[in-house]
Amino acid sequence: MLDIQLIRQYNKPECLVVTEHARKRLIEREISISDIVAVIDNGEIIRQYEDDSPFPSCLVFGLTVEGRCLHVVVSYDNGFVYIITAYVPSKNIWNEDLKTKK
């Protein structure tokens, strides 16, 4: 199980590894690395994906620098935080709190 405090210790640009999938999505969705760092710094883990591979991952909910709600899927291994994807949660899929699925 991932711990947000551990992830935050390595939440700096030199320790972030952006997957190719995430890189494409960040560009498409106009999400910056600063946004990702802010979400991890102020956010909370709302789901754990313990069976993901090659490393367990989790879904972090938080606010960007501008105060926009964002979901970021991350994993952690050996001092690196892997950014898997990030997106603005849709109210069609998520409840009003944007933390629980409908």
PDB file of C-alpha atoms in Angstrom:
ATOM      1  CA  MET A   1       0.000   0.000   0.000  1.00  0.00           C
ATOM      2  CA  LEU A   2       1.405   3.389  -0.979  1.00  0.00           C
ATOM      3  CA  ASP A   3       1.737   6.165   1.580  1.00  0.00           C
ATOM      4  CA  ILE A   4       1.235   9.810   0.556  1.00  0.00           C
ATOM      5  CA  GLN A   5       3.965  10.934   2.977  1.00  0.00           C
ATOM      6  CA  LEU A   6       6.537   8.710   1.262  1.00  0.00           C
ATOM      7  CA  ILE A   7       5.468   9.945  -2.167  1.00  0.00           C
ATOM      8  CA  ARG A   8       5.737  13.554  -0.982  1.00  0.00           C
ATOM      9  CA  GLN A   9       9.356  13.007   0.089  1.00  0.00           C
ATOM     10  CA  TYR A  10      10.221  12.428  -3.574  1.00  0.00           C
ATOM     11  CA  ASN A  11       7.735  14.884  -5.058  1.00  0.00           C
ATOM     12  CA  LYS A  12      10.226  17.074  -6.881  1.00  0.00           C
ATOM     13  CA  PRO A  13      10.909  17.351 -10.604  1.00  0.00           C
ATOM     14  CA  GLU A  14      14.215  15.474 -10.478  1.00  0.00           C
ATOM     15  CA  CYS A  15      12.482  12.434  -8.913  1.00  0.00           C
ATOM     16  CA  LEU A  16       9.407  12.396 -11.162  1.00  0.00           C
ATOM     17  CA  VAL A  17       9.324   9.948 -14.042  1.00  0.00           C
ATOM     18  CA  VAL A  18       6.602  10.759 -16.557  1.00  0.00           C
ATOM     19  CA  THR A  19       5.495   7.753 -18.578  1.00  0.00           C
ATOM     20  CA  GLU A  20       4.985   8.179 -22.312  1.00  0.00           C
ATOM     21  CA  HIS A  21       1.232   7.781 -21.824  1.00  0.00           C
ATOM     22  CA  ALA A  22       1.231  10.470 -19.132  1.00  0.00           C
ATOM     23  CA  ARG A  23       3.370  12.821 -21.220  1.00  0.00           C
ATOM     24  CA  LYS A  24       0.803  12.699 -24.039  1.00  0.00           C
ATOM     25  CA  ARG A  25      -2.136  13.167 -21.679  1.00  0.00           C
ATOM     26  CA  LEU A  26      -0.512  16.072 -19.814  1.00  0.00           C
ATOM     27  CA  ILE A  27       0.002  17.902 -23.104  1.00  0.00           C
ATOM     28  CA  GLU A  28      -3.544  17.146 -24.320  1.00  0.00           C
ATOM     29  CA  ARG A  29      -5.087  18.208 -21.016  1.00  0.00           C
ATOM     30  CA  GLU A  30      -2.837  21.218 -20.430  1.00  0.00           C
ATOM     31  CA  ILE A  31      -1.559  19.885 -17.114  1.00  0.00           C
ATOM     32  CA  SER A  32       1.893  21.025 -16.026  1.00  0.00           C
ATOM     33  CA  ILE A  33       4.498  19.345 -13.848  1.00  0.00           C
ATOM     34  CA  SER A  34       3.867  22.172 -11.356  1.00  0.00           C
ATOM     35  CA  ASP A  35       0.226  21.068 -11.252  1.00  0.00           C
ATOM     36  CA  ILE A  36       1.273  17.465 -10.579  1.00  0.00           C
ATOM     37  CA  VAL A  37       3.641  18.530  -7.782  1.00  0.00           C
ATOM     38  CA  ALA A  38       0.919  20.716  -6.213  1.00  0.00           C
ATOM     39  CA  VAL A  39      -1.669  17.907  -6.313  1.00  0.00           C
ATOM     40  CA  ILE A  40       0.682  15.469  -4.603  1.00  0.00           C
ATOM     41  CA  ASP A  41       1.741  18.115  -2.037  1.00  0.00           C
ATOM     42  CA  ASN A  42      -1.815  18.995  -0.990  1.00  0.00           C
ATOM     43  CA  GLY A  43      -3.780  15.944  -2.068  1.00  0.00           C
ATOM     44  CA  GLU A  44      -4.910  12.670  -0.623  1.00  0.00           C
ATOM     45  CA  ILE A  45      -4.891   9.108  -1.842  1.00  0.00           C
ATOM     46  CA  ILE A  46      -8.454   8.121  -2.726  1.00  0.00           C
ATOM     47  CA  ARG A  47      -7.791   4.705  -4.286  1.00  0.00           C
ATOM     48  CA  GLN A  48      -5.055   2.095  -4.079  1.00  0.00           C
ATOM     49  CA  TYR A  49      -4.230  -0.179  -7.008  1.00  0.00           C
ATOM     50  CA  GLU A  50      -2.090  -2.750  -5.224  1.00  0.00           C
ATOM     51  CA  ASP A  51      -2.141  -5.245  -8.110  1.00  0.00           C
ATOM     52  CA  ASP A  52      -0.788  -2.808 -10.721  1.00  0.00           C
ATOM     53  CA  SER A  53       2.493  -3.707 -12.313  1.00  0.00           C
ATOM     54  CA  PRO A  54       5.361  -3.230 -12.414  1.00  0.00           C
ATOM     55  CA  PHE A  55       4.654  -1.345  -9.150  1.00  0.00           C
ATOM     56  CA  PRO A  56       1.513  -0.760  -7.072  1.00  0.00           C
ATOM     57  CA  SER A  57      -0.083   2.602  -7.838  1.00  0.00           C
ATOM     58  CA  CYS A  58      -2.636   4.945  -6.341  1.00  0.00           C
ATOM     59  CA  LEU A  59      -5.031   7.697  -7.329  1.00  0.00           C
ATOM     60  CA  VAL A  60      -4.326  11.071  -5.726  1.00  0.00           C
ATOM     61  CA  PHE A  61      -6.999  13.781  -5.559  1.00  0.00           C
ATOM     62  CA  GLY A  62      -5.879  17.362  -5.014  1.00  0.00           C
ATOM     63  CA  LEU A  63      -5.772  20.915  -6.289  1.00  0.00           C
ATOM     64  CA  THR A  64      -3.493  22.431  -8.906  1.00  0.00           C
ATOM     65  CA  VAL A  65      -1.597  25.688  -8.444  1.00  0.00           C
ATOM     66  CA  GLU A  66      -4.675  27.518  -9.819  1.00  0.00           C
ATOM     67  CA  GLY A  67      -7.089  25.581  -7.568  1.00  0.00           C
ATOM     68  CA  ARG A  68      -8.385  23.191 -10.251  1.00  0.00           C
ATOM     69  CA  CYS A  69      -9.373  19.699  -9.035  1.00  0.00           C
ATOM     70  CA  LEU A  70      -7.196  16.981 -10.508  1.00  0.00           C
ATOM     71  CA  HIS A  71      -6.701  13.239 -10.268  1.00  0.00           C
ATOM     72  CA  VAL A  72      -3.159  11.898 -10.660  1.00  0.00           C
ATOM     73  CA  VAL A  73      -2.269   8.211 -10.834  1.00  0.00           C
ATOM     74  CA  VAL A  74       1.217   7.575  -9.442  1.00  0.00           C
ATOM     75  CA  SER A  75       3.445   4.716  -8.416  1.00  0.00           C
ATOM     76  CA  TYR A  76       6.672   4.713  -6.438  1.00  0.00           C
ATOM     77  CA  ASP A  77       9.889   2.692  -6.518  1.00  0.00           C
ATOM     78  CA  ASN A  78      13.437   3.316  -5.267  1.00  0.00           C
ATOM     79  CA  GLY A  79      13.220   7.083  -4.852  1.00  0.00           C
ATOM     80  CA  PHE A  80      11.231   7.798  -8.000  1.00  0.00           C
ATOM     81  CA  VAL A  81       7.591   8.768  -8.361  1.00  0.00           C
ATOM     82  CA  TYR A  82       6.129   7.516 -11.632  1.00  0.00           C
ATOM     83  CA  ILE A  83       3.371   9.652 -13.125  1.00  0.00           C
ATOM     84  CA  ILE A  84       1.047   7.285 -14.951  1.00  0.00           C
ATOM     85  CA  THR A  85      -1.725   9.692 -15.923  1.00  0.00           C
ATOM     86  CA  ALA A  86      -3.555  12.817 -14.775  1.00  0.00           C
ATOM     87  CA  TYR A  87      -6.983  14.201 -15.569  1.00  0.00           C
ATOM     88  CA  VAL A  88      -9.752  16.505 -14.429  1.00  0.00           C
ATOM     89  CA  PRO A  89     -12.372  14.242 -12.825  1.00  0.00           C
ATOM     90  CA  SER A  90     -15.705  14.187 -14.656  1.00  0.00           C
ATOM     91  CA  LYS A  91     -18.897  14.780 -12.671  1.00  0.00           C
ATOM     92  CA  ASN A  92     -20.492  12.166 -14.953  1.00  0.00           C
ATOM     93  CA  ILE A  93     -18.272   9.501 -13.384  1.00  0.00           C
ATOM     94  CA  TRP A  94     -17.475  10.899  -9.933  1.00  0.00           C
ATOM     95  CA  ASN A  95     -19.807  12.059  -7.155  1.00  0.00           C
ATOM     96  CA  GLU A  96     -19.881  15.710  -6.100  1.00  0.00           C
ATOM     97  CA  ASP A  97     -16.888  15.212  -3.803  1.00  0.00           C
ATOM     98  CA  LEU A  98     -14.888  14.044  -6.885  1.00  0.00           C
ATOM     99  CA  LYS A  99     -13.415  11.323  -4.656  1.00  0.00           C
ATOM    100  CA  THR A 100     -15.971   8.530  -4.954  1.00  0.00           C
ATOM    101  CA  LYS A 101     -17.301   6.979  -8.138  1.00  0.00           C
ATOM    102  CA  LYS A 102     -20.985   6.972  -8.905  1.00  0.00           C
TER     103      LYS A 102
END
